[in-house]
Amino acid sequence: MNGAIGGDLLLNFPDMSVLERQRAHLKYLNPTFDSPLAGFFADSSMITGGEMDSYLSTAGLNLPMMYGETTVEGDSRLSISPETTLGTGNFKKRKFDTETKDCNEKKKKMTMNRDDLVEEGEEEKSKITEQNNGSTKSIKKMKHKAKKEENNFSNDSSKVTKELEKTDYIHVRARRGQATDSHSIAERVRREKISERMKFLQDLVPGCDKITGKAGMLDEIINYVQSLQRQIEFLSMKLAIVNPRPDFDMDDIFAKEVASTPMTVVPSPEMVLSGYSHEMVHSGYSSEMVNSGYLHVNPMQQVNTSSDPLSCFNNGEAPSMWDSHVQNLYGNLGV
Amino acid sequence: MASADKLINTDVPEKDVFAFHFLQSLSNLRKQNPFDTPDQKNYRVRKIKKAAYVSMARAAGGSSRLWSRALLRRADKDDNKIVRFSRRKRKVTWKISSKRRRSNQRAPVVEEAAERLRNLVPGGGGMETSKLMEETAHYIKCLSMQVKVMQCLVDGLSPK
């Protein structure tokens, strides 16, 4: 019965954090045999369970004997016997296995603890490896990092996610089975950035959905940019052709029109330029335009009497005069 | 036309802003060469093309984007105007040399394509690949906007 109690003491403390348990185990393993027990009790004193206090006070006295008994009894659950503990990998594995069984129900609490621990360790820019329970790698690492608070014993899945915080540093956890030096981690971060942006570009460029693979997509993007630039060049050629050379003296025309017709043409520009919103006029561009002297442009009457010249943008009936550009500007003023 | 992506900001102004800037630059062109326009069409074409790019850069946000800044600098240099952003450019080139050396080792497939992209996108020589792709996205949006505007203009002006 004593052994059972000892076993319960060790494994079933609901309030004892996993870390403390780990520390306890490690203290068992590394230093001499006598001190770990003391250390263990020191840790256990940190437990603040309402029910356990009274229990512990008695347990502190009784435990050494109980442990001795348990080893004799060969309680498989405990297995903290000094002969078996010293530096055997098997023992460690078993220990953790048993703990996993017991800790499964306390998963939530452990994740909570883990968050606390993570927060504590946040100041350092550290690369941590989190690995599965029961793998020897993790145990060895835990040995080395026994003092660090970040090292925790989780029952999560093997894949570890990246944690991005809003501090200057980006804390990254290396995935299982990958290198952990800073260069490769930074490299990985950079690659993920690039692939993120590639996805964004994929949405922009039409016809990129079917292509997979970075190289193909990048080629597609390059082709698209080139085609857009070629289109601009082609359209500028067209513009140059469509607009005839101005043969007349524009200034005189403008000067004339200022006097004659003030604002009678206001409604038509509004009609025509419905395709373009007039917001920019209200936003303050109009003052600029006034200053630059575009106001006195009103060659409409001279240019096209039949149809509304400014309807070029809507209907396609266009005066083949260069002045239409200026008319548009005037129309933007228009209101 | 706001992008839904929170990390990358590729907002581009509306079509009318582009139209306004383009028309303004075109009328400026006319004002500059009113009567003695050269007969050579190439000259006009080049002028119009340059006006298109410059107006696009201005419409897309002047100096707030790397590519637009580089474009405007290039245009000003051609006209022998004072280059304003030289100090920044020097900073950027400083970064290139240190970053390029390392970046050459990274994912050669991506880097080859990035080189080609750098030649296409103005100001691409001074950027890391991830930044380059952001700029490319914004550049593509602006280019397509400009193309739409010019297409409208041509359609409006061409006789039926």
mmCIF file of N, CA and C in Angstrom, chain B residues 15-89:
data_model
loop_
_atom_site.group_PDB
_atom_site.id
_atom_site.type_symbol
_atom_site.label_atom_id
_atom_site.label_comp_id
_atom_site.label_asym_id
_atom_site.label_seq_id
_atom_site.Cartn_x
_atom_site.Cartn_y
_atom_site.Cartn_z
ATOM 1 N N LYS B 15 -9.975 54.217 -61.954
ATOM 2 C CA LYS B 15 -9.611 54.442 -63.349
ATOM 3 C C LYS B 15 -9.510 55.928 -63.671
ATOM 4 N N ASP B 16 -10.361 56.720 -63.062
ATOM 5 C CA ASP B 16 -10.393 58.128 -63.454
ATOM 6 C C ASP B 16 -9.110 58.850 -63.069
ATOM 7 N N VAL B 17 -8.487 58.408 -62.017
ATOM 8 C CA VAL B 17 -7.229 59.050 -61.634
ATOM 9 C C VAL B 17 -6.190 58.826 -62.727
ATOM 10 N N PHE B 18 -6.135 57.601 -63.198
ATOM 11 C CA PHE B 18 -5.212 57.311 -64.292
ATOM 12 C C PHE B 18 -5.558 58.130 -65.523
ATOM 13 N N ALA B 19 -6.860 58.182 -65.812
ATOM 14 C CA ALA B 19 -7.294 58.920 -67.002
ATOM 15 C C ALA B 19 -6.910 60.375 -66.897
ATOM 16 N N PHE B 20 -7.135 60.910 -65.716
ATOM 17 C CA PHE B 20 -6.829 62.328 -65.527
ATOM 18 C C PHE B 20 -5.359 62.594 -65.770
ATOM 19 N N HIS B 21 -4.527 61.801 -65.139
ATOM 20 C CA HIS B 21 -3.097 62.050 -65.280
ATOM 21 C C HIS B 21 -2.639 61.876 -66.716
ATOM 22 N N PHE B 22 -3.203 60.895 -67.375
ATOM 23 C CA PHE B 22 -2.778 60.653 -68.746
ATOM 24 C C PHE B 22 -3.184 61.805 -69.649
ATOM 25 N N LEU B 23 -4.403 62.228 -69.501
ATOM 26 C CA LEU B 23 -4.874 63.325 -70.338
ATOM 27 C C LEU B 23 -4.086 64.594 -70.066
ATOM 28 N N GLN B 24 -3.776 64.787 -68.820
ATOM 29 C CA GLN B 24 -3.004 65.971 -68.480
ATOM 30 C C GLN B 24 -1.630 65.926 -69.153
ATOM 31 N N SER B 25 -1.005 64.791 -69.086
ATOM 32 C CA SER B 25 0.316 64.702 -69.703
ATOM 33 C C SER B 25 0.235 64.846 -71.216
ATOM 34 N N LEU B 26 -0.835 64.316 -71.796
ATOM 35 C CA LEU B 26 -1.000 64.460 -73.237
ATOM 36 C C LEU B 26 -1.181 65.912 -73.638
ATOM 37 N N SER B 27 -1.993 66.597 -72.890
ATOM 38 C CA SER B 27 -2.185 67.997 -73.241
ATOM 39 C C SER B 27 -0.914 68.794 -72.996
ATOM 40 N N ASN B 28 -0.155 68.387 -72.006
ATOM 41 C CA ASN B 28 1.149 69.015 -71.818
ATOM 42 C C ASN B 28 2.021 68.809 -73.042
ATOM 43 N N LEU B 29 1.957 67.613 -73.564
ATOM 44 C CA LEU B 29 2.715 67.309 -74.779
ATOM 45 C C LEU B 29 2.339 68.265 -75.900
ATOM 46 N N ARG B 30 1.042 68.438 -76.068
ATOM 47 C CA ARG B 30 0.589 69.324 -77.137
ATOM 48 C C ARG B 30 1.056 70.733 -76.907
ATOM 49 N N LYS B 31 1.043 71.111 -75.652
ATOM 50 C CA LYS B 31 1.471 72.467 -75.368
ATOM 51 C C LYS B 31 2.937 72.656 -75.677
ATOM 52 N N GLN B 32 3.688 71.604 -75.454
ATOM 53 C CA GLN B 32 5.131 71.747 -75.684
ATOM 54 C C GLN B 32 5.435 71.854 -77.164
ATOM 55 N N ASN B 33 4.822 70.964 -77.956
ATOM 56 C CA ASN B 33 5.104 70.965 -79.395
ATOM 57 C C ASN B 33 3.837 71.275 -80.162
ATOM 58 N N PRO B 34 3.406 72.485 -80.131
ATOM 59 C CA PRO B 34 2.127 72.762 -80.773
ATOM 60 C C PRO B 34 2.200 72.786 -82.297
ATOM 61 N N PHE B 35 3.154 73.478 -82.818
ATOM 62 C CA PHE B 35 3.093 73.740 -84.255
ATOM 63 C C PHE B 35 4.160 73.017 -85.030
ATOM 64 N N ASP B 36 5.308 72.916 -84.452
ATOM 65 C CA ASP B 36 6.366 72.295 -85.237
ATOM 66 C C ASP B 36 6.568 70.865 -84.807
ATOM 67 N N THR B 37 5.489 70.120 -84.872
ATOM 68 C CA THR B 37 5.636 68.705 -84.539
ATOM 69 C C THR B 37 6.441 68.004 -85.617
ATOM 70 N N PRO B 38 7.378 67.257 -85.217
ATOM 71 C CA PRO B 38 8.207 66.567 -86.194
ATOM 72 C C PRO B 38 7.367 65.593 -87.003
ATOM 73 N N ASP B 39 7.814 65.388 -88.189
ATOM 74 C CA ASP B 39 7.047 64.497 -89.043
ATOM 75 C C ASP B 39 7.208 63.046 -88.627
ATOM 76 N N GLN B 40 8.317 62.792 -88.073
ATOM 77 C CA GLN B 40 8.584 61.401 -87.749
ATOM 78 C C GLN B 40 7.580 60.898 -86.728
ATOM 79 N N LYS B 41 6.947 59.858 -87.092
ATOM 80 C CA LYS B 41 5.927 59.326 -86.189
ATOM 81 C C LYS B 41 6.569 58.689 -84.963
ATOM 82 N N ASN B 42 7.731 58.155 -85.161
ATOM 83 C CA ASN B 42 8.373 57.478 -84.042
ATOM 84 C C ASN B 42 8.571 58.413 -82.872
ATOM 85 N N TYR B 43 8.930 59.632 -83.222
ATOM 86 C CA TYR B 43 9.149 60.597 -82.156
ATOM 87 C C TYR B 43 7.888 60.788 -81.335
ATOM 88 N N ARG B 44 6.783 60.931 -82.062
ATOM 89 C CA ARG B 44 5.524 61.135 -81.354
ATOM 90 C C ARG B 44 5.143 59.921 -80.529
ATOM 91 N N VAL B 45 5.379 58.780 -81.152
ATOM 92 C CA VAL B 45 5.007 57.557 -80.440
ATOM 93 C C VAL B 45 5.796 57.442 -79.145
ATOM 94 N N ARG B 46 7.070 57.725 -79.292
ATOM 95 C CA ARG B 46 7.897 57.607 -78.092
ATOM 96 C C ARG B 46 7.461 58.592 -77.025
ATOM 97 N N LYS B 47 7.129 59.778 -77.483
ATOM 98 C CA LYS B 47 6.701 60.774 -76.511
ATOM 99 C C LYS B 47 5.422 60.351 -75.809
ATOM 100 N N ILE B 48 4.530 59.829 -76.614
ATOM 101 C CA ILE B 48 3.260 59.418 -76.019
ATOM 102 C C ILE B 48 3.473 58.262 -75.061
ATOM 103 N N LYS B 49 4.317 57.350 -75.458
ATOM 104 C CA LYS B 49 4.560 56.209 -74.583
ATOM 105 C C LYS B 49 5.172 56.671 -73.262
ATOM 106 N N LYS B 50 6.118 57.546 -73.397
ATOM 107 C CA LYS B 50 6.750 58.031 -72.176
ATOM 108 C C LYS B 50 5.736 58.769 -71.312
ATOM 109 N N ALA B 51 4.888 59.551 -71.965
ATOM 110 C CA ALA B 51 3.858 60.259 -71.195
ATOM 111 C C ALA B 51 2.945 59.273 -70.490
ATOM 112 N N ALA B 52 2.663 58.176 -71.175
ATOM 113 C CA ALA B 52 1.790 57.169 -70.565
ATOM 114 C C ALA B 52 2.420 56.605 -69.304
ATOM 115 N N TYR B 53 3.707 56.235 -69.402
ATOM 116 C CA TYR B 53 4.356 55.633 -68.239
ATOM 117 C C TYR B 53 4.477 56.624 -67.090
ATOM 118 N N VAL B 54 4.844 57.825 -67.422
ATOM 119 C CA VAL B 54 5.040 58.809 -66.357
ATOM 120 C C VAL B 54 3.719 59.108 -65.667
ATOM 121 N N SER B 55 2.684 59.258 -66.475
ATOM 122 C CA SER B 55 1.382 59.546 -65.867
ATOM 123 C C SER B 55 0.908 58.371 -65.036
ATOM 124 N N MET B 56 1.218 57.169 -65.489
ATOM 125 C CA MET B 56 0.836 55.997 -64.708
ATOM 126 C C MET B 56 1.560 55.987 -63.371
ATOM 127 N N ALA B 57 2.845 56.296 -63.415
ATOM 128 C CA ALA B 57 3.608 56.318 -62.170
ATOM 129 C C ALA B 57 3.063 57.368 -61.218
ATOM 130 N N ARG B 58 2.684 58.503 -61.779
ATOM 131 C CA ARG B 58 2.151 59.561 -60.904
ATOM 132 C C ARG B 58 0.813 59.158 -60.337
ATOM 133 N N ALA B 59 -0.003 58.554 -61.189
ATOM 134 C CA ALA B 59 -1.343 58.186 -60.732
ATOM 135 C C ALA B 59 -1.272 57.101 -59.669
ATOM 136 N N ALA B 60 -0.301 56.236 -59.803
ATOM 137 C CA ALA B 60 -0.232 55.108 -58.884
ATOM 138 C C ALA B 60 0.337 55.489 -57.535
ATOM 139 N N GLY B 61 0.743 56.719 -57.385
ATOM 140 C CA GLY B 61 1.193 57.112 -56.059
ATOM 141 C C GLY B 61 2.613 57.602 -56.010
ATOM 142 N N GLY B 62 3.051 58.274 -57.080
ATOM 143 C CA GLY B 62 4.287 59.030 -57.025
ATOM 144 C C GLY B 62 5.454 58.314 -56.396
ATOM 145 N N SER B 63 5.804 58.740 -55.208
ATOM 146 C CA SER B 63 7.021 58.216 -54.615
ATOM 147 C C SER B 63 6.747 57.170 -53.551
ATOM 148 N N SER B 64 5.512 56.741 -53.472
ATOM 149 C CA SER B 64 5.220 55.785 -52.413
ATOM 150 C C SER B 64 5.512 54.357 -52.838
ATOM 151 N N ARG B 65 5.821 54.166 -54.076
ATOM 152 C CA ARG B 65 6.148 52.831 -54.557
ATOM 153 C C ARG B 65 7.531 52.848 -55.161
ATOM 154 N N LEU B 66 8.241 51.773 -54.982
ATOM 155 C CA LEU B 66 9.607 51.741 -55.479
ATOM 156 C C LEU B 66 9.638 51.849 -56.994
ATOM 157 N N TRP B 67 8.766 51.130 -57.657
ATOM 158 C CA TRP B 67 8.849 51.115 -59.116
ATOM 159 C C TRP B 67 8.480 52.465 -59.689
ATOM 160 N N SER B 68 7.478 53.107 -59.098
ATOM 161 C CA SER B 68 7.085 54.410 -59.638
ATOM 162 C C SER B 68 8.193 55.436 -59.429
ATOM 163 N N ARG B 69 8.839 55.325 -58.271
ATOM 164 C CA ARG B 69 9.938 56.233 -58.006
ATOM 165 C C ARG B 69 11.039 56.057 -59.039
ATOM 166 N N ALA B 70 11.388 54.803 -59.279
ATOM 167 C CA ALA B 70 12.453 54.524 -60.237
ATOM 168 C C ALA B 70 12.063 54.993 -61.631
ATOM 169 N N LEU B 71 10.799 54.807 -61.970
ATOM 170 C CA LEU B 71 10.331 55.234 -63.286
ATOM 171 C C LEU B 71 10.467 56.740 -63.447
ATOM 172 N N LEU B 72 10.022 57.457 -62.434
ATOM 173 C CA LEU B 72 10.079 58.914 -62.531
ATOM 174 C C LEU B 72 11.517 59.396 -62.564
ATOM 175 N N ARG B 73 12.348 58.732 -61.803
ATOM 176 C CA ARG B 73 13.762 59.113 -61.822
ATOM 177 C C ARG B 73 14.345 58.913 -63.202
ATOM 178 N N ARG B 74 14.000 57.784 -63.794
ATOM 179 C CA ARG B 74 14.514 57.505 -65.128
ATOM 180 C C ARG B 74 14.035 58.560 -66.115
ATOM 181 N N ALA B 75 12.780 58.920 -66.004
ATOM 182 C CA ALA B 75 12.229 59.917 -66.920
ATOM 183 C C ALA B 75 12.913 61.262 -66.722
ATOM 184 N N ASP B 76 13.115 61.628 -65.471
ATOM 185 C CA ASP B 76 13.746 62.914 -65.214
ATOM 186 C C ASP B 76 15.184 62.933 -65.695
ATOM 187 N N LYS B 77 15.821 61.814 -65.561
ATOM 188 C CA LYS B 77 17.205 61.765 -66.008
ATOM 189 C C LYS B 77 17.289 62.006 -67.507
ATOM 190 N N ASP B 78 16.312 61.439 -68.223
ATOM 191 C CA ASP B 78 16.329 61.623 -69.665
ATOM 192 C C ASP B 78 16.180 63.087 -70.031
ATOM 193 N N ASP B 79 15.400 63.784 -69.247
ATOM 194 C CA ASP B 79 15.208 65.204 -69.546
ATOM 195 C C ASP B 79 16.262 66.080 -68.891
ATOM 196 N N ASN B 80 17.267 65.451 -68.310
ATOM 197 C CA ASN B 80 18.347 66.204 -67.670
ATOM 198 C C ASN B 80 17.849 67.079 -66.538
ATOM 199 N N LYS B 81 16.862 66.557 -65.857
ATOM 200 C CA LYS B 81 16.413 67.321 -64.690
ATOM 201 C C LYS B 81 17.182 66.837 -63.469
ATOM 202 N N ILE B 82 17.034 67.578 -62.409
ATOM 203 C CA ILE B 82 17.761 67.214 -61.196
ATOM 204 C C ILE B 82 17.143 65.947 -60.611
ATOM 205 N N VAL B 83 17.997 65.029 -60.292
ATOM 206 C CA VAL B 83 17.511 63.773 -59.739
ATOM 207 C C VAL B 83 17.311 63.945 -58.245
ATOM 208 N N ARG B 84 16.104 63.687 -57.823
ATOM 209 C CA ARG B 84 15.799 64.021 -56.427
ATOM 210 C C ARG B 84 16.100 62.911 -55.462
ATOM 211 N N PHE B 85 15.905 61.698 -55.864
ATOM 212 C CA PHE B 85 15.941 60.602 -54.898
ATOM 213 C C PHE B 85 17.284 59.918 -54.842
ATOM 214 N N SER B 86 18.306 60.657 -55.206
ATOM 215 C CA SER B 86 19.604 60.002 -55.333
ATOM 216 C C SER B 86 20.057 59.413 -54.010
ATOM 217 N N ARG B 87 19.759 60.104 -52.941
ATOM 218 C CA ARG B 87 20.264 59.602 -51.665
ATOM 219 C C ARG B 87 19.653 58.250 -51.344
ATOM 220 N N ARG B 88 18.361 58.177 -51.602
ATOM 221 C CA ARG B 88 17.703 56.900 -51.312
ATOM 222 C C ARG B 88 18.260 55.808 -52.181
ATOM 223 N N LYS B 89 18.498 56.172 -53.405
ATOM 224 C CA LYS B 89 18.983 55.153 -54.333
ATOM 225 C C LYS B 89 20.309 54.611 -53.837
#
